[in-house]
Amino acid sequence: TDPELGHAIAARGATTQASEGGDARRADAALPAGAGEEAYVRLALERHPSIRAAAHRVAAAEAVVPQARSLMDPEVMVSPVGRMSENSSGMVDLMAGVSQEFPFPGKLTARAKAASAEAEVARAELRSVRARVARETRQAYWRYYNAA
């Protein structure tokens, strides 16, 4: 195995790291000269931007689940009633109230199940992206290995 393989396979990760303010040489230096296939796969799985994006989508979908099973926020209202005085000695009557929406029975559970299903879809997409990146990295490794 050649250290140039690290440059070819980790190029996407290095570019991403450089664009995020890192040093592109650090990405290449992460693998020793004799690194094997699994080292390159591990590096790709750690740094590939598609995997990072899919992981962010999973986190966002999982954050929606507790919101979906919760009641809406209550509303508090305060409003003047009657005649308002134009000077500071006048008295203003106030009316206050609190309201809370209660959804039809079973609706919160259904929303929570739907949000959980969306989060599971995002997790499945993450697994798919990780498998694709690992496969593509292995193919690139063996194409280079067989070409050398």
PDB file of C-alpha atoms in Angstrom:
ATOM      1  CA  THR A   1       0.000   0.000   0.000  1.00  0.00           C
ATOM      2  CA  ASP A   2       1.197   3.434  -0.920  1.00  0.00           C
ATOM      3  CA  PRO A   3       0.808   6.683   1.051  1.00  0.00           C
ATOM      4  CA  GLU A   4      -0.533   8.266  -2.139  1.00  0.00           C
ATOM      5  CA  LEU A   5      -3.661   6.167  -1.643  1.00  0.00           C
ATOM      6  CA  GLY A   6      -4.361   8.215   1.468  1.00  0.00           C
ATOM      7  CA  HIS A   7      -4.314  11.343  -0.653  1.00  0.00           C
ATOM      8  CA  ALA A   8      -6.742   9.869  -3.180  1.00  0.00           C
ATOM      9  CA  ILE A   9      -9.239   8.332  -0.773  1.00  0.00           C
ATOM     10  CA  ALA A  10      -9.148  11.028   1.916  1.00  0.00           C
ATOM     11  CA  ALA A  11      -9.346  13.897  -0.578  1.00  0.00           C
ATOM     12  CA  ARG A  12     -13.016  14.567   0.169  1.00  0.00           C
ATOM     13  CA  GLY A  13     -12.424  14.557   3.910  1.00  0.00           C
ATOM     14  CA  ALA A  14      -9.392  16.793   3.534  1.00  0.00           C
ATOM     15  CA  THR A  15     -11.288  19.239   1.362  1.00  0.00           C
ATOM     16  CA  THR A  16     -14.123  19.334   3.876  1.00  0.00           C
ATOM     17  CA  GLN A  17     -11.739  19.794   6.774  1.00  0.00           C
ATOM     18  CA  ALA A  18      -9.891  22.564   4.942  1.00  0.00           C
ATOM     19  CA  SER A  19     -13.146  24.347   4.156  1.00  0.00           C
ATOM     20  CA  GLU A  20     -14.101  24.120   7.839  1.00  0.00           C
ATOM     21  CA  GLY A  21     -10.930  25.945   8.805  1.00  0.00           C
ATOM     22  CA  GLY A  22      -8.692  22.900   9.305  1.00  0.00           C
ATOM     23  CA  ASP A  23      -5.442  21.979   7.627  1.00  0.00           C
ATOM     24  CA  ALA A  24      -5.777  19.640   4.627  1.00  0.00           C
ATOM     25  CA  ARG A  25      -2.365  18.103   5.388  1.00  0.00           C
ATOM     26  CA  ARG A  26      -3.669  16.896   8.773  1.00  0.00           C
ATOM     27  CA  ALA A  27      -6.285  14.730   7.045  1.00  0.00           C
ATOM     28  CA  ASP A  28      -3.611  12.993   4.985  1.00  0.00           C
ATOM     29  CA  ALA A  29      -1.244  12.611   7.941  1.00  0.00           C
ATOM     30  CA  ALA A  30      -3.897  10.718   9.911  1.00  0.00           C
ATOM     31  CA  LEU A  31      -2.954   7.449   8.188  1.00  0.00           C
ATOM     32  CA  PRO A  32       0.471   5.845   8.305  1.00  0.00           C
ATOM     33  CA  ALA A  33       2.187   4.757   5.104  1.00  0.00           C
ATOM     34  CA  GLY A  34       1.283   1.080   5.549  1.00  0.00           C
ATOM     35  CA  ALA A  35      -2.368   1.613   6.423  1.00  0.00           C
ATOM     36  CA  GLY A  36      -4.738  -1.031   5.129  1.00  0.00           C
ATOM     37  CA  GLU A  37      -8.215  -0.998   3.695  1.00  0.00           C
ATOM     38  CA  GLU A  38     -10.013  -0.774   7.041  1.00  0.00           C
ATOM     39  CA  ALA A  39      -8.003   2.292   8.091  1.00  0.00           C
ATOM     40  CA  TYR A  40      -9.155   4.122   4.973  1.00  0.00           C
ATOM     41  CA  VAL A  41     -12.739   3.003   5.508  1.00  0.00           C
ATOM     42  CA  ARG A  42     -12.607   4.200   9.123  1.00  0.00           C
ATOM     43  CA  LEU A  43     -11.222   7.580   8.011  1.00  0.00           C
ATOM     44  CA  ALA A  44     -13.915   7.954   5.360  1.00  0.00           C
ATOM     45  CA  LEU A  45     -16.660   7.043   7.844  1.00  0.00           C
ATOM     46  CA  GLU A  46     -15.348   9.638  10.306  1.00  0.00           C
ATOM     47  CA  ARG A  47     -14.960  12.503   7.842  1.00  0.00           C
ATOM     48  CA  HIS A  48     -17.258  12.086   4.851  1.00  0.00           C
ATOM     49  CA  PRO A  49     -19.593  15.113   4.522  1.00  0.00           C
ATOM     50  CA  SER A  50     -22.559  12.976   3.427  1.00  0.00           C
ATOM     51  CA  ILE A  51     -22.354  11.004   6.660  1.00  0.00           C
ATOM     52  CA  ARG A  52     -22.133  14.176   8.723  1.00  0.00           C
ATOM     53  CA  ALA A  53     -25.168  15.611   6.921  1.00  0.00           C
ATOM     54  CA  ALA A  54     -27.174  12.413   7.447  1.00  0.00           C
ATOM     55  CA  ALA A  55     -26.233  12.383  11.138  1.00  0.00           C
ATOM     56  CA  HIS A  56     -27.495  15.964  11.464  1.00  0.00           C
ATOM     57  CA  ARG A  57     -30.764  14.940   9.804  1.00  0.00           C
ATOM     58  CA  VAL A  58     -31.122  12.107  12.349  1.00  0.00           C
ATOM     59  CA  ALA A  59     -30.541  14.500  15.241  1.00  0.00           C
ATOM     60  CA  ALA A  60     -33.093  16.951  13.854  1.00  0.00           C
ATOM     61  CA  ALA A  61     -35.701  14.214  13.326  1.00  0.00           C
ATOM     62  CA  GLU A  62     -35.147  12.831  16.837  1.00  0.00           C
ATOM     63  CA  ALA A  63     -35.574  16.321  18.317  1.00  0.00           C
ATOM     64  CA  VAL A  64     -39.075  16.532  16.813  1.00  0.00           C
ATOM     65  CA  VAL A  65     -40.380  13.414  18.617  1.00  0.00           C
ATOM     66  CA  PRO A  66     -40.787  14.990  22.101  1.00  0.00           C
ATOM     67  CA  GLN A  67     -42.381  18.063  20.550  1.00  0.00           C
ATOM     68  CA  ALA A  68     -44.885  15.943  18.656  1.00  0.00           C
ATOM     69  CA  ARG A  69     -46.105  14.156  21.777  1.00  0.00           C
ATOM     70  CA  SER A  70     -46.444  17.364  23.836  1.00  0.00           C
ATOM     71  CA  LEU A  71     -49.440  19.619  24.208  1.00  0.00           C
ATOM     72  CA  MET A  72     -49.320  23.026  22.593  1.00  0.00           C
ATOM     73  CA  ASP A  73     -48.148  25.864  24.819  1.00  0.00           C
ATOM     74  CA  PRO A  74     -50.872  27.511  26.886  1.00  0.00           C
ATOM     75  CA  GLU A  75     -51.830  31.078  26.014  1.00  0.00           C
ATOM     76  CA  VAL A  76     -52.215  33.863  28.567  1.00  0.00           C
ATOM     77  CA  MET A  77     -54.254  36.943  27.649  1.00  0.00           C
ATOM     78  CA  VAL A  78     -54.543  40.259  29.464  1.00  0.00           C
ATOM     79  CA  SER A  79     -56.678  43.024  27.987  1.00  0.00           C
ATOM     80  CA  PRO A  80     -58.261  46.268  29.229  1.00  0.00           C
ATOM     81  CA  VAL A  81     -62.022  46.395  29.635  1.00  0.00           C
ATOM     82  CA  GLY A  82     -64.209  49.478  29.881  1.00  0.00           C
ATOM     83  CA  ARG A  83     -63.177  53.089  29.570  1.00  0.00           C
ATOM     84  CA  MET A  84     -59.521  53.939  29.701  1.00  0.00           C
ATOM     85  CA  SER A  85     -58.678  57.188  31.433  1.00  0.00           C
ATOM     86  CA  GLU A  86     -56.543  59.749  29.640  1.00  0.00           C
ATOM     87  CA  ASN A  87     -54.738  60.756  32.817  1.00  0.00           C
ATOM     88  CA  SER A  88     -52.788  58.854  35.406  1.00  0.00           C
ATOM     89  CA  SER A  89     -55.488  59.054  38.080  1.00  0.00           C
ATOM     90  CA  GLY A  90     -58.058  57.107  36.033  1.00  0.00           C
ATOM     91  CA  MET A  91     -58.718  53.413  36.714  1.00  0.00           C
ATOM     92  CA  VAL A  92     -58.379  50.775  34.028  1.00  0.00           C
ATOM     93  CA  ASP A  93     -60.173  47.458  34.465  1.00  0.00           C
ATOM     94  CA  LEU A  94     -58.342  44.399  33.193  1.00  0.00           C
ATOM     95  CA  MET A  95     -59.511  41.043  32.041  1.00  0.00           C
ATOM     96  CA  ALA A  96     -57.123  38.076  32.176  1.00  0.00           C
ATOM     97  CA  GLY A  97     -57.478  34.564  30.835  1.00  0.00           C
ATOM     98  CA  VAL A  98     -55.602  31.362  30.115  1.00  0.00           C
ATOM     99  CA  SER A  99     -56.409  28.964  27.295  1.00  0.00           C
ATOM    100  CA  GLN A 100     -55.053  25.541  26.413  1.00  0.00           C
ATOM    101  CA  GLU A 101     -55.765  23.461  23.323  1.00  0.00           C
ATOM    102  CA  PHE A 102     -56.476  19.803  23.927  1.00  0.00           C
ATOM    103  CA  PRO A 103     -56.312  17.706  20.770  1.00  0.00           C
ATOM    104  CA  PHE A 104     -58.768  14.948  20.010  1.00  0.00           C
ATOM    105  CA  PRO A 105     -57.885  11.758  21.960  1.00  0.00           C
ATOM    106  CA  GLY A 106     -55.208   9.738  20.208  1.00  0.00           C
ATOM    107  CA  LYS A 107     -53.950  12.621  18.089  1.00  0.00           C
ATOM    108  CA  LEU A 108     -50.809  13.246  20.180  1.00  0.00           C
ATOM    109  CA  THR A 109     -49.961   9.567  20.104  1.00  0.00           C
ATOM    110  CA  ALA A 110     -50.425   9.478  16.335  1.00  0.00           C
ATOM    111  CA  ARG A 111     -48.215  12.542  15.881  1.00  0.00           C
ATOM    112  CA  ALA A 112     -45.540  11.011  18.122  1.00  0.00           C
ATOM    113  CA  LYS A 113     -45.636   7.727  16.155  1.00  0.00           C
ATOM    114  CA  ALA A 114     -45.325   9.631  12.871  1.00  0.00           C
ATOM    115  CA  ALA A 115     -42.367  11.628  14.192  1.00  0.00           C
ATOM    116  CA  SER A 116     -40.739   8.428  15.485  1.00  0.00           C
ATOM    117  CA  ALA A 117     -41.213   6.812  12.079  1.00  0.00           C
ATOM    118  CA  GLU A 118     -39.576   9.814  10.392  1.00  0.00           C
ATOM    119  CA  ALA A 119     -36.649   9.565  12.809  1.00  0.00           C
ATOM    120  CA  GLU A 120     -36.312   5.855  12.003  1.00  0.00           C
ATOM    121  CA  VAL A 121     -36.276   6.678   8.281  1.00  0.00           C
ATOM    122  CA  ALA A 122     -33.489   9.196   8.911  1.00  0.00           C
ATOM    123  CA  ARG A 123     -31.531   6.551  10.882  1.00  0.00           C
ATOM    124  CA  ALA A 124     -31.999   4.069   8.015  1.00  0.00           C
ATOM    125  CA  GLU A 125     -30.754   6.686   5.543  1.00  0.00           C
ATOM    126  CA  LEU A 126     -27.695   7.244   7.754  1.00  0.00           C
ATOM    127  CA  ARG A 127     -26.971   3.494   7.766  1.00  0.00           C
ATOM    128  CA  SER A 128     -27.371   3.445   3.981  1.00  0.00           C
ATOM    129  CA  VAL A 129     -25.016   6.396   3.478  1.00  0.00           C
ATOM    130  CA  ARG A 130     -22.423   4.821   5.796  1.00  0.00           C
ATOM    131  CA  ALA A 131     -22.615   1.537   3.860  1.00  0.00           C
ATOM    132  CA  ARG A 132     -22.308   3.357   0.515  1.00  0.00           C
ATOM    133  CA  VAL A 133     -19.276   5.363   1.671  1.00  0.00           C
ATOM    134  CA  ALA A 134     -17.593   2.230   3.056  1.00  0.00           C
ATOM    135  CA  ARG A 135     -18.284   0.349  -0.203  1.00  0.00           C
ATOM    136  CA  GLU A 136     -16.983   3.194  -2.386  1.00  0.00           C
ATOM    137  CA  THR A 137     -13.885   3.547  -0.211  1.00  0.00           C
ATOM    138  CA  ARG A 138     -13.143  -0.179  -0.424  1.00  0.00           C
ATOM    139  CA  GLN A 139     -13.648  -0.123  -4.204  1.00  0.00           C
ATOM    140  CA  ALA A 140     -11.281   2.832  -4.553  1.00  0.00           C
ATOM    141  CA  TYR A 141      -8.727   1.112  -2.333  1.00  0.00           C
ATOM    142  CA  TRP A 142      -8.767  -2.115  -4.344  1.00  0.00           C
ATOM    143  CA  ARG A 143      -8.802  -0.295  -7.702  1.00  0.00           C
ATOM    144  CA  TYR A 144      -5.663   1.534  -6.619  1.00  0.00           C
ATOM    145  CA  TYR A 145      -4.098  -1.592  -5.102  1.00  0.00           C
ATOM    146  CA  ASN A 146      -4.694  -3.619  -8.274  1.00  0.00           C
ATOM    147  CA  ALA A 147      -3.461  -0.797 -10.506  1.00  0.00           C
ATOM    148  CA  ALA A 148      -0.155  -0.482  -8.626  1.00  0.00           C
TER     149      ALA A 148
END
